Short mmCIF file of C-alpha atoms and ligand atoms in Angstrom, two decimals:
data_model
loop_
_atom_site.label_atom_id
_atom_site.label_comp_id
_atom_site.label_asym_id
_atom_site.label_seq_id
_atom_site.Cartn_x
_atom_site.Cartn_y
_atom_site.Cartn_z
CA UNK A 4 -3.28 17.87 17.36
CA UNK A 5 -6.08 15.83 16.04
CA UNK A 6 -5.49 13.38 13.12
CA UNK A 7 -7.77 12.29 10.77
CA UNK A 8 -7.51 9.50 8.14
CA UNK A 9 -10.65 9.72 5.52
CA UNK A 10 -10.89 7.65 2.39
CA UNK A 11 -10.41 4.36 3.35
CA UNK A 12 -12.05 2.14 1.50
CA UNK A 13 -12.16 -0.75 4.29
CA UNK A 14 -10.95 -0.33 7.85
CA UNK A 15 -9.89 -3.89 8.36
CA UNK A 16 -10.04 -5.85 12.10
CA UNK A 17 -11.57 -3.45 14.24
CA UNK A 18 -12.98 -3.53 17.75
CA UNK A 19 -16.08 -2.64 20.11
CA UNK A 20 -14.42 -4.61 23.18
CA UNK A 21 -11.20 -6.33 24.86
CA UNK A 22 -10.27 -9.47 23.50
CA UNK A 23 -7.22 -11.45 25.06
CA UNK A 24 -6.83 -13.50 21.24
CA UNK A 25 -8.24 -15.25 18.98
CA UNK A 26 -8.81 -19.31 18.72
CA UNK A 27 -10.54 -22.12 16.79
CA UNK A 28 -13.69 -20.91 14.82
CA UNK A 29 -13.15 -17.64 16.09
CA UNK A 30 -10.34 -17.06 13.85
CA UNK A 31 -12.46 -17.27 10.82
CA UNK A 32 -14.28 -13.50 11.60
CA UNK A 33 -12.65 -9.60 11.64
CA UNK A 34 -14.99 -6.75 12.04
CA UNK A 35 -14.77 -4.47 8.82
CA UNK A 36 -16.18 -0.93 8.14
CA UNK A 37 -15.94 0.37 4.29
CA UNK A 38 -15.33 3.82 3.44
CA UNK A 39 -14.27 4.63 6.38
CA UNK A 40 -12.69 7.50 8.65
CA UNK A 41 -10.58 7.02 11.64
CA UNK A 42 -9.72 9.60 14.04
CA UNK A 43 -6.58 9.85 16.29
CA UNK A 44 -5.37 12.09 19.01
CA UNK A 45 -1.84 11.90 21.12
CA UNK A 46 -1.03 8.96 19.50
CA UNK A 47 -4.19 7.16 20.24
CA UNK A 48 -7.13 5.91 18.07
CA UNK A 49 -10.65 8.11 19.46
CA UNK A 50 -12.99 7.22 16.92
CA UNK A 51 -13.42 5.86 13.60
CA UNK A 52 -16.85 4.61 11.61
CA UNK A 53 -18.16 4.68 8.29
CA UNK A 54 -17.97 8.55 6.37
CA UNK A 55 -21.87 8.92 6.48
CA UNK A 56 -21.48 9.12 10.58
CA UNK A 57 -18.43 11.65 10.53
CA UNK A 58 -19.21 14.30 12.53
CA UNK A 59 -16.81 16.63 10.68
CA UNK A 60 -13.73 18.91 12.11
CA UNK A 61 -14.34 21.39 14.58
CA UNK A 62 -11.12 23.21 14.08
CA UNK A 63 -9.04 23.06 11.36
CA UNK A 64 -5.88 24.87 13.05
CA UNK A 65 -6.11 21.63 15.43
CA UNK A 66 -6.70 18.83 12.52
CA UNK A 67 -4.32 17.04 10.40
CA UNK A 68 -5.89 15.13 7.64
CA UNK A 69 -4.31 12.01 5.87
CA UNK A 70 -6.10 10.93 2.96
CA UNK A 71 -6.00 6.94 2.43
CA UNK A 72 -6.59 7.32 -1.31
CA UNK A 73 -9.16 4.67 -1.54
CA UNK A 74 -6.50 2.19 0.05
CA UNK A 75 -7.52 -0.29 3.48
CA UNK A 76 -6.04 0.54 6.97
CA UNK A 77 -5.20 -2.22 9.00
CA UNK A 78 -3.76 -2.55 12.46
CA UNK A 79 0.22 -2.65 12.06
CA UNK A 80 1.63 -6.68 12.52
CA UNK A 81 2.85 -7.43 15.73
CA UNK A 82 5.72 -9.63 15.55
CA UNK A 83 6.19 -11.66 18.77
CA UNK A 84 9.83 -13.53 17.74
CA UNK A 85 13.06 -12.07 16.10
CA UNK A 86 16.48 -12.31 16.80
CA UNK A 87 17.05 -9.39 15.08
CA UNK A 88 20.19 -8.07 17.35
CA UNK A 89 22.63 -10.14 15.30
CA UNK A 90 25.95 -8.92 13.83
CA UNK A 91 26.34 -10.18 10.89
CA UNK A 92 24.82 -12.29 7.92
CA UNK A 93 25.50 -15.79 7.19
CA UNK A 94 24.97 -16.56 3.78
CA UNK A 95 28.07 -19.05 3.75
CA UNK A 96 26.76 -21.29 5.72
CA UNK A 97 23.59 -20.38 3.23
CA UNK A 98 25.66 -21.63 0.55
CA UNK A 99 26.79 -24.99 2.59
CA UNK A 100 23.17 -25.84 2.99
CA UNK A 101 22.52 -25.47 -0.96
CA UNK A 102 25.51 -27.67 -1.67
CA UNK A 103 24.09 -30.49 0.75
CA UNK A 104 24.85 -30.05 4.21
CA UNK A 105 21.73 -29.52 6.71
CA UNK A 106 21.45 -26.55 9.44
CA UNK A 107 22.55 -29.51 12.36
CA UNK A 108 25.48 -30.10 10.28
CA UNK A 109 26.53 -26.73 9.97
CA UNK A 110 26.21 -26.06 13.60
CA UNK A 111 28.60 -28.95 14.63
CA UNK A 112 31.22 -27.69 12.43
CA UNK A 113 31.14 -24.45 14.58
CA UNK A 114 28.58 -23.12 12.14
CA UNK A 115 25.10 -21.21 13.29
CA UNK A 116 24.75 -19.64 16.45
CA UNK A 117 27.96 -20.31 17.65
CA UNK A 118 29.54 -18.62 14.47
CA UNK A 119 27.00 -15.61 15.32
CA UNK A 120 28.39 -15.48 18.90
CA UNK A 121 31.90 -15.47 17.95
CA UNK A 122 31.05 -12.21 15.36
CA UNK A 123 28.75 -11.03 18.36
CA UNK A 124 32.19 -10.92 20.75
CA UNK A 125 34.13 -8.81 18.13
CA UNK A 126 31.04 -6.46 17.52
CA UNK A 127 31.49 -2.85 19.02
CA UNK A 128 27.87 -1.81 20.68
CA UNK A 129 27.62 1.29 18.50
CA UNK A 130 27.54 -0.60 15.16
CA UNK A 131 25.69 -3.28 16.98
CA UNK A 132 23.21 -0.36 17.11
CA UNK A 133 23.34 1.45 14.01
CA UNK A 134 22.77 -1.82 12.43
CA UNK A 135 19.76 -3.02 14.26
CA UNK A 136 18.25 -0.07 14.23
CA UNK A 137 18.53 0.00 10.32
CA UNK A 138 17.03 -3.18 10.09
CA UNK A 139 14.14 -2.34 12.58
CA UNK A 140 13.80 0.82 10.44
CA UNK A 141 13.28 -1.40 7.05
CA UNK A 142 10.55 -3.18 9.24
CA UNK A 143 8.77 -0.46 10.37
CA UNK A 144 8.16 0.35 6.49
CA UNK A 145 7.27 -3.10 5.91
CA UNK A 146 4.05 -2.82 8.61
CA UNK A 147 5.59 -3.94 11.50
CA UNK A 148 4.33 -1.77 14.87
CA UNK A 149 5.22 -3.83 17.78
CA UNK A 150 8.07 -6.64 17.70
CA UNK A 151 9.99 -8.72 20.53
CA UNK A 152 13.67 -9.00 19.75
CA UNK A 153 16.05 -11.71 21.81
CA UNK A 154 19.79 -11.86 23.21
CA UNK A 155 21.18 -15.19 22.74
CA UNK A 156 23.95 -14.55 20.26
CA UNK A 157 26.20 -13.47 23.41
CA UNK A 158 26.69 -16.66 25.28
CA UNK A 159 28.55 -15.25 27.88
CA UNK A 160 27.75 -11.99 30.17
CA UNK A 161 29.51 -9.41 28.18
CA UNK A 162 27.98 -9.74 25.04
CA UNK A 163 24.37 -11.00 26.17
CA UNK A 164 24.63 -7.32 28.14
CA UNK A 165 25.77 -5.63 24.81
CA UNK A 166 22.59 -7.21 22.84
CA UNK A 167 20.19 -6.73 25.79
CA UNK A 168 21.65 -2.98 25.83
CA UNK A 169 21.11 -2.23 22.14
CA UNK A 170 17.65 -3.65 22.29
CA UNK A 171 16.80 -1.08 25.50
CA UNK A 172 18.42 1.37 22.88
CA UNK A 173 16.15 0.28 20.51
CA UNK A 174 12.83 1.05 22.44
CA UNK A 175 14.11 4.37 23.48
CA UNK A 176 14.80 5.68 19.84
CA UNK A 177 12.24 3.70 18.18
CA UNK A 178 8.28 4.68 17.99
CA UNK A 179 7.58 1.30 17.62
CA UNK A 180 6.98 -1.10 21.05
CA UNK A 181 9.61 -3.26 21.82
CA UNK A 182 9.62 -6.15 24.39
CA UNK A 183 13.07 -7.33 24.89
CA UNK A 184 13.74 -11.56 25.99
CA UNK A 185 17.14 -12.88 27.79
CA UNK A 186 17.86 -16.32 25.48
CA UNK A 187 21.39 -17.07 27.12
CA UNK A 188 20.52 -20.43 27.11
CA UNK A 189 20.54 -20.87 23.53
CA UNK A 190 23.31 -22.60 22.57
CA UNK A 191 26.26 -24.49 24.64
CA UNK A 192 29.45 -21.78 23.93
CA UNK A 193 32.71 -23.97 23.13
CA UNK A 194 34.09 -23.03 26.15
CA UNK A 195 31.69 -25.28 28.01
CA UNK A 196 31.44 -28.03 25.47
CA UNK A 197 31.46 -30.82 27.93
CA UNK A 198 29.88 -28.92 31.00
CA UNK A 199 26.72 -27.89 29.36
CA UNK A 200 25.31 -28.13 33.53
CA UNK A 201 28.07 -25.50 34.16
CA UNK A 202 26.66 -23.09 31.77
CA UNK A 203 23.41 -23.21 32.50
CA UNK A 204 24.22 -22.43 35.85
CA UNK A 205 26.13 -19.56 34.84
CA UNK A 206 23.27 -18.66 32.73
CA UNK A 207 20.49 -19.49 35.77
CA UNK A 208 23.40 -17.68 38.71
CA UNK A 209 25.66 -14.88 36.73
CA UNK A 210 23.67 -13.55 34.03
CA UNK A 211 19.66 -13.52 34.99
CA UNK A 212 20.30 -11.45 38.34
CA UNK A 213 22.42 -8.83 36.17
CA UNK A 214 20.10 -8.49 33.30
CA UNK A 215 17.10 -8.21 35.71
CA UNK A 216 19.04 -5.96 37.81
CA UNK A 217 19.60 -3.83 34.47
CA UNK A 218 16.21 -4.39 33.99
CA UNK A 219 16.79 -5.50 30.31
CA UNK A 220 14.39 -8.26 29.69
CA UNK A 221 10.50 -8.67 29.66
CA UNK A 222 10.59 -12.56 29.35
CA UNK A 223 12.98 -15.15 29.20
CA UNK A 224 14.05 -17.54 26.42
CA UNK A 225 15.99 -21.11 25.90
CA UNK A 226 16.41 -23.81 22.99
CA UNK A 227 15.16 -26.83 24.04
CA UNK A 228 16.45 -29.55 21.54
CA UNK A 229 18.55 -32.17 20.99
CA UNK A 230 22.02 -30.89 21.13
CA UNK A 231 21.00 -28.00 22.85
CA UNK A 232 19.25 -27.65 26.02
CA UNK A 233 16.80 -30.55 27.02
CA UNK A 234 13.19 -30.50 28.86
CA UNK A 235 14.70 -30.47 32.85
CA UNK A 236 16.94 -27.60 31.51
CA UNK A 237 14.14 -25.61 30.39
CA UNK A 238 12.11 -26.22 33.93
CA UNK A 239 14.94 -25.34 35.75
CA UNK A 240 15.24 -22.45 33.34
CA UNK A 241 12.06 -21.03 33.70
CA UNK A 242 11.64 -21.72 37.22
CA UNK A 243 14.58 -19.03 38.00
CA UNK A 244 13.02 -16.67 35.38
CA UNK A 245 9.53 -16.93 37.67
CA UNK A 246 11.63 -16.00 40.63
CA UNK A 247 12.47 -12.83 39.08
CA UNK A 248 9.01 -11.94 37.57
CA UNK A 249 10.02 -12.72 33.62
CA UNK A 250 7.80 -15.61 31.81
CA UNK A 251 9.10 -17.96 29.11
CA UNK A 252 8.53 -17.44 25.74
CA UNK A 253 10.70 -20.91 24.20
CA UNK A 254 12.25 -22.19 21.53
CA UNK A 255 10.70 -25.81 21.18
CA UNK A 256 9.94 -28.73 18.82
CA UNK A 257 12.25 -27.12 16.11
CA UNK A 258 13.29 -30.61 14.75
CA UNK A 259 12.57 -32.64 17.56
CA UNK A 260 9.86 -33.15 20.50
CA UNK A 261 11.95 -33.47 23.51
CA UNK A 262 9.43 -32.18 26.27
CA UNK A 263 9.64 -28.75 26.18
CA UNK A 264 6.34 -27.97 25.36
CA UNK A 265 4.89 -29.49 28.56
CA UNK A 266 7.50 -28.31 30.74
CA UNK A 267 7.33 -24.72 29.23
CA UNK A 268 3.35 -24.67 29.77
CA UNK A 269 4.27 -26.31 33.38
CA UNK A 270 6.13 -23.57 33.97
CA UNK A 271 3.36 -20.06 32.72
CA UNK A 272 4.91 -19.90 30.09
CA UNK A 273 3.24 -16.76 27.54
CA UNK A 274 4.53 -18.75 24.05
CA UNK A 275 6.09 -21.72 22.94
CA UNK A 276 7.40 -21.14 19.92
CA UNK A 277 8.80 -22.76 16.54
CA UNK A 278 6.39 -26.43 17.14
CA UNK A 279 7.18 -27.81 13.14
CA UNK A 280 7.74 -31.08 14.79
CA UNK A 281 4.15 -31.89 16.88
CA UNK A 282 3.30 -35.13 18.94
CA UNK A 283 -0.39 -35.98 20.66
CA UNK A 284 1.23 -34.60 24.11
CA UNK A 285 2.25 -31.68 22.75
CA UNK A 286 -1.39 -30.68 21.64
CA UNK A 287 -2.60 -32.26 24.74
CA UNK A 288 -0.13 -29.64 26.97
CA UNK A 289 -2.10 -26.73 25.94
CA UNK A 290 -5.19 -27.96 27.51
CA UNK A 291 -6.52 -25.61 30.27
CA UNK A 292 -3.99 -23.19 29.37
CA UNK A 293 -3.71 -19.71 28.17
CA UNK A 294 -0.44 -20.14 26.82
CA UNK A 295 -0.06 -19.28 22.79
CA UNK A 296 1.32 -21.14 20.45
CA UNK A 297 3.82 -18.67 17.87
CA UNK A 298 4.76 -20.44 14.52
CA UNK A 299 7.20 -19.48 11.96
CA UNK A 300 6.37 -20.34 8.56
CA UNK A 301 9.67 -18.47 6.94
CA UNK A 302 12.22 -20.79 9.40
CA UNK A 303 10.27 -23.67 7.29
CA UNK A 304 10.37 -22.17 4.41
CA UNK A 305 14.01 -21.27 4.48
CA UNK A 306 15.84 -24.50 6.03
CA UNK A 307 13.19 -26.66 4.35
CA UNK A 308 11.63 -28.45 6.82
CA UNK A 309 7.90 -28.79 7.63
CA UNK A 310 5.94 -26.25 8.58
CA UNK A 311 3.72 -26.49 11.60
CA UNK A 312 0.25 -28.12 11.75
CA UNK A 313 -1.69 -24.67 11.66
CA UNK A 314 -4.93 -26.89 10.93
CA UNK A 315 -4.54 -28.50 14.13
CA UNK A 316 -3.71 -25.92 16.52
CA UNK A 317 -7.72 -24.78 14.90
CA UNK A 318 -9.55 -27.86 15.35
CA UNK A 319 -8.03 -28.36 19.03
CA UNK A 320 -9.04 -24.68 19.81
CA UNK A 321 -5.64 -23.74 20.24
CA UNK A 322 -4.42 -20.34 20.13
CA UNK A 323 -1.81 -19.56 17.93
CA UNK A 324 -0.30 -16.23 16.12
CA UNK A 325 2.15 -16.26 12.96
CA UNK A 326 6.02 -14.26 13.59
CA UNK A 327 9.30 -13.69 11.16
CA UNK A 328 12.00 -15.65 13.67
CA UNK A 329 14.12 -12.42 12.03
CA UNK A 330 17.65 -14.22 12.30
CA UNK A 331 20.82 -14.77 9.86
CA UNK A 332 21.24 -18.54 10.23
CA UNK A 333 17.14 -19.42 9.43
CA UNK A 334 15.14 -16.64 8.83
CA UNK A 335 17.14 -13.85 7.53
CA UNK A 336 13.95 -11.46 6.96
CA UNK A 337 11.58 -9.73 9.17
CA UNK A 338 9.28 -8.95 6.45
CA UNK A 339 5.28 -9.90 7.99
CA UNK A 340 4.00 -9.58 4.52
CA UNK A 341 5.58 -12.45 3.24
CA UNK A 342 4.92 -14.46 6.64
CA UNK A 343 1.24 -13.80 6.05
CA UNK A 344 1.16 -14.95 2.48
CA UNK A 345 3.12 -18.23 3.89
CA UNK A 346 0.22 -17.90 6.03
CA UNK A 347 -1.83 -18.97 3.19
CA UNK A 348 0.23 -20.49 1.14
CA UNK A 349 1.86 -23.27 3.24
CA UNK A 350 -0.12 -23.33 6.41
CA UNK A 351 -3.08 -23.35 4.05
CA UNK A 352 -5.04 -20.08 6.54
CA UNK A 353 -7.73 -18.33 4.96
CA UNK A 354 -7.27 -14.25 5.19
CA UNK A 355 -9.24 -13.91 8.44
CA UNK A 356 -7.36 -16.34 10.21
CA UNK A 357 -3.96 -14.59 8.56
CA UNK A 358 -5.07 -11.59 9.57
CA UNK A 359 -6.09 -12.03 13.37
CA UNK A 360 -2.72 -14.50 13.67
CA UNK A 361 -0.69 -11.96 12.68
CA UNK A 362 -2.20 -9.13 14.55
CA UNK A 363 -4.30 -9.16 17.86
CA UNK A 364 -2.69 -12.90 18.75
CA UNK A 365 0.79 -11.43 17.94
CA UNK A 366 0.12 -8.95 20.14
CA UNK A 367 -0.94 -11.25 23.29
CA UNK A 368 1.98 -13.27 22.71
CA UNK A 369 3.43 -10.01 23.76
CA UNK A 370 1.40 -9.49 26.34
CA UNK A 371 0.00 -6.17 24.26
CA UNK A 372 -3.44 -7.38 23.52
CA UNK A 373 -4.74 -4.00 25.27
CA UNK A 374 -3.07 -1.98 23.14
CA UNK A 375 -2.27 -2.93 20.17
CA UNK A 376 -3.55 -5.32 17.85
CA UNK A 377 -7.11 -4.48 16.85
CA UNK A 378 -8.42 -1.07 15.47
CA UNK A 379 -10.37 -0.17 18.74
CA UNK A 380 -10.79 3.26 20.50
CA UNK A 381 -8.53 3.67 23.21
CA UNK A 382 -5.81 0.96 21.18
CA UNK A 383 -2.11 3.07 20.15
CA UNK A 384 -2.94 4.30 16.52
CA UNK A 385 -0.45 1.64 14.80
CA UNK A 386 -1.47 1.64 11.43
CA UNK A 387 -0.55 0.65 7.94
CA UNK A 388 -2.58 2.10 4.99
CA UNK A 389 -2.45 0.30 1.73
CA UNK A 390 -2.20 1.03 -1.65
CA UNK A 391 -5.80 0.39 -3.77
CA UNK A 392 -6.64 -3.44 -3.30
CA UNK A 393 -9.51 -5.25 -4.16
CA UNK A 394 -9.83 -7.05 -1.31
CA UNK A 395 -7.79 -7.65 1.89
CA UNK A 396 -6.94 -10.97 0.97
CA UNK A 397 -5.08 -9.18 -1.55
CA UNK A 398 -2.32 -8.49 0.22
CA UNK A 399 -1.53 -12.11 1.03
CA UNK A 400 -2.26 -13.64 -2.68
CA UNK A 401 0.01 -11.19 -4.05
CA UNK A 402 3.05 -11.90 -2.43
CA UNK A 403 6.10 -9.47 -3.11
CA UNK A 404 4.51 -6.83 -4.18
CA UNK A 405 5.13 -3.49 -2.21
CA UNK A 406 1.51 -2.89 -0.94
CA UNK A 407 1.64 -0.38 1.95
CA UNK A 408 2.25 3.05 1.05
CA UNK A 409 1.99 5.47 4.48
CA UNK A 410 3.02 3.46 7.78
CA UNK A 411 1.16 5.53 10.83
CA UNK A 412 3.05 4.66 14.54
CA UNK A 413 1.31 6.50 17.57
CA UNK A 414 -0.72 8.82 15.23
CA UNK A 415 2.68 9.93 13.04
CA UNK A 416 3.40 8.73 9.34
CA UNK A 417 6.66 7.48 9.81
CA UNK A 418 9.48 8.20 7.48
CA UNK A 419 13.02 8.07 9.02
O1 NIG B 506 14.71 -19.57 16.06
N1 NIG B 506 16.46 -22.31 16.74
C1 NIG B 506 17.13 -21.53 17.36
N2 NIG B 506 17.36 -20.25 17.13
C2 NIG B 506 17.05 -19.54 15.93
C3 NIG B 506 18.09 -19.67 14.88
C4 NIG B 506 19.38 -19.23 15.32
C5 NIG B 506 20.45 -19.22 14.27
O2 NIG B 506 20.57 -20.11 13.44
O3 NIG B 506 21.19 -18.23 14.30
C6 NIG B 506 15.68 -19.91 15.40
O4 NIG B 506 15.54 -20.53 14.35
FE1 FE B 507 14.01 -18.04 17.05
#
């Protein structure tokens, strides 16, 4: 079956060739084509142009026609960090931050993610499931066509199996692509309190040869902070991850530049992620790299601290692409839309560089840059098409309001 979507009124960020991402000055252009068609067959996009070049249907018994109503079509977002295996919400702790006391606060009463772990323990894996999937549902409507989700609410084997589990349930009943990441180092459980080297072993030793055995993650993850895991943690980390084929995608620079940013680029890794707190050797870590930068604007937004230094990560010519950080202790939505208008708003992007951070570098922080990411022939036909906008830019300025109206994964409208 052939699919064709006529009467857009702009295709937005579409594609002659293969790019890996987009850096520096680059991030200023998208390719645009208005009033528009777009063709798709078994799930993939075959052609698309402007409506005076449409060479028509050859059979209509073998054509399926979505009309766009005069809205855009973009590429769906591709969201390259979430935690969004997590069992339950945490809006008490939400309500200790209002009333004074900040997120490192919270987590040394026995607060964040070692309150999530302790919920993550009682959890059965079925409603583990239903829930997650829910949530990844409400995403999917929300533009969302590719997303990596981590463990790390486990913190011991059990229960960083259960999460690693649901998300390999996840990519087999979802349409969407999934890459799944192993973040068992990413918090010290009580248990260990005073033999954080013990865990980490156990981490490094018990878990890593299971999961990969299982073949449950596509990358590897760990927190490297103060009160967490430090720099040598994260080398050791990631060394064992190489030895087993999985890359590092880490959590670093959060609240504090420890090293990690270094010793994660060291150490190949694809992202290094979070970076609201920058110093000169940060930036300077990235040189001669291919590593990407991820940045997540609601995690500032929503424990109020500062957001990253978009502006620099341009004028250095570093790569960089925008995700949710989907979690219940400091980013409890997945929603793209709003991380593109903070985009804008806070990280002061103009829509080009919004759009091509939140799509086709998303995507090579997932290592899906071939597929996904750009409207190109040959690209999975993950689409969102939009109500009537004036422009794209649109969709970031008006933040909040419900813009998409069809979401297309692999050729289908979805609707579950
Ligand atoms: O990316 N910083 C570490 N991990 C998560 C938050 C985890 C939590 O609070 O549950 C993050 O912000
Ligand atoms: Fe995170």
């Amino acid at each position: 079956m052939k699919i064709v979507i006529k009467n857009i009124s702009k295709l937005v960020q579409t594609e002659l060739k293969d790019i890996k991402y987009k850096a520096g000055n680059q991030m200023n252009s998208i390719n645009t084509i208005d009033d528009a068609y777009i063709e798709i067959e078994d799930g993939l996009i075959t052609n698309f142009g402007n409506m005076n070049e449409w060479k028509g249907i050859n059979d209509w018994n073998q054509t399926t026609i979505i009309d766009a109503e005069e809205g855009m079509v973009f590429p769906t977002y591709c969201d390259s960090h979430t935690h969004l295996v997590f069992p339950e919400s945490r809006e008490n702790e939400f309500n200790d931050r209002i009333n004074g006391l900040s997120y490192q606060e919270i987590a040394k009463n026995g607060g964040g993610i070692l309150n999530s772990a302790k919920k993550m323990q009682e959890i059965d894996e079925d409603k583990l499931f239903e829930e997650s999937y829910i949530r990844l549902k409400n995403l999917i409507h929300l533009g969302t066509g590719a997303i990596e989700i981590k463990s790390g609410y486990g913190l011991n084997l059990e229960s960083e199996l259960k999460i690693l589990r649901v998300i390999k349930k996840l990519k087999d009943k979802s349409p969407i692509t999934i890459k799944s990441t192993f973040l068992g180092a990413h918090a010290v459980p009580k248990e260990y309190k005073n033999n954080k080297k013990l865990y980490l072993e156990t981490v490094i030793n018990k878990m890593l040869p299971k999961i990969v055995e299982e073949k449950l993650a596509d990358y590897i993850d760990i927190f490297c902070e103060i009160g967490y895991f430090s720099s040598d943690d994260t080398i050791k980390l990631l060394q064992a991850g190489k030895q087993f084929g999985l890359r590092g995608k880490t959590h670093v620079n959060q609240f504090n530049s420890i090293g990690g940013v270094k010793a994660s680029i060291d150490n190949d890794a694809l992202s290094v992620d979070h970076l609201e707190t920058m110093r000169e050797e940060d930036f300077k870590a990235f040189k001669n790299s291919d590593c990407i930068a991820t940045l997540l604007p609601s995690c500032s937004f929503f424990l109020g601290i500062p957001y990253s230094p978009a502006q620099e990560f341009i004028k250095r010519n570093i790569p960089f692409n925008l995700a949710s950080d989907y979690n219940p202790g400091s980013s409890p939505s997945g929603d793209m839309n709003f991380i593109a208008s903070l985009g804008s708003i806070k990280l002061g992007l103009n829509a080009e560089q919004v759009i091509n951070s939140t799509t086709i570098n998303g995507a090579y922080a997932m290592q899906l840059n071939k597929e996904l990411g750009t409207i190109k022939v040959g690209k999975k036909a993950n689409l969102f098409i939009t109500k009537k906008i004036p422009s794209y830019h649109y969709l970031h300025y008006s933040f909040s309001e419900k813009l998409i109206s069809k979401v297309i994964i692999e050729g289908k409208e979805f609707k579950e």
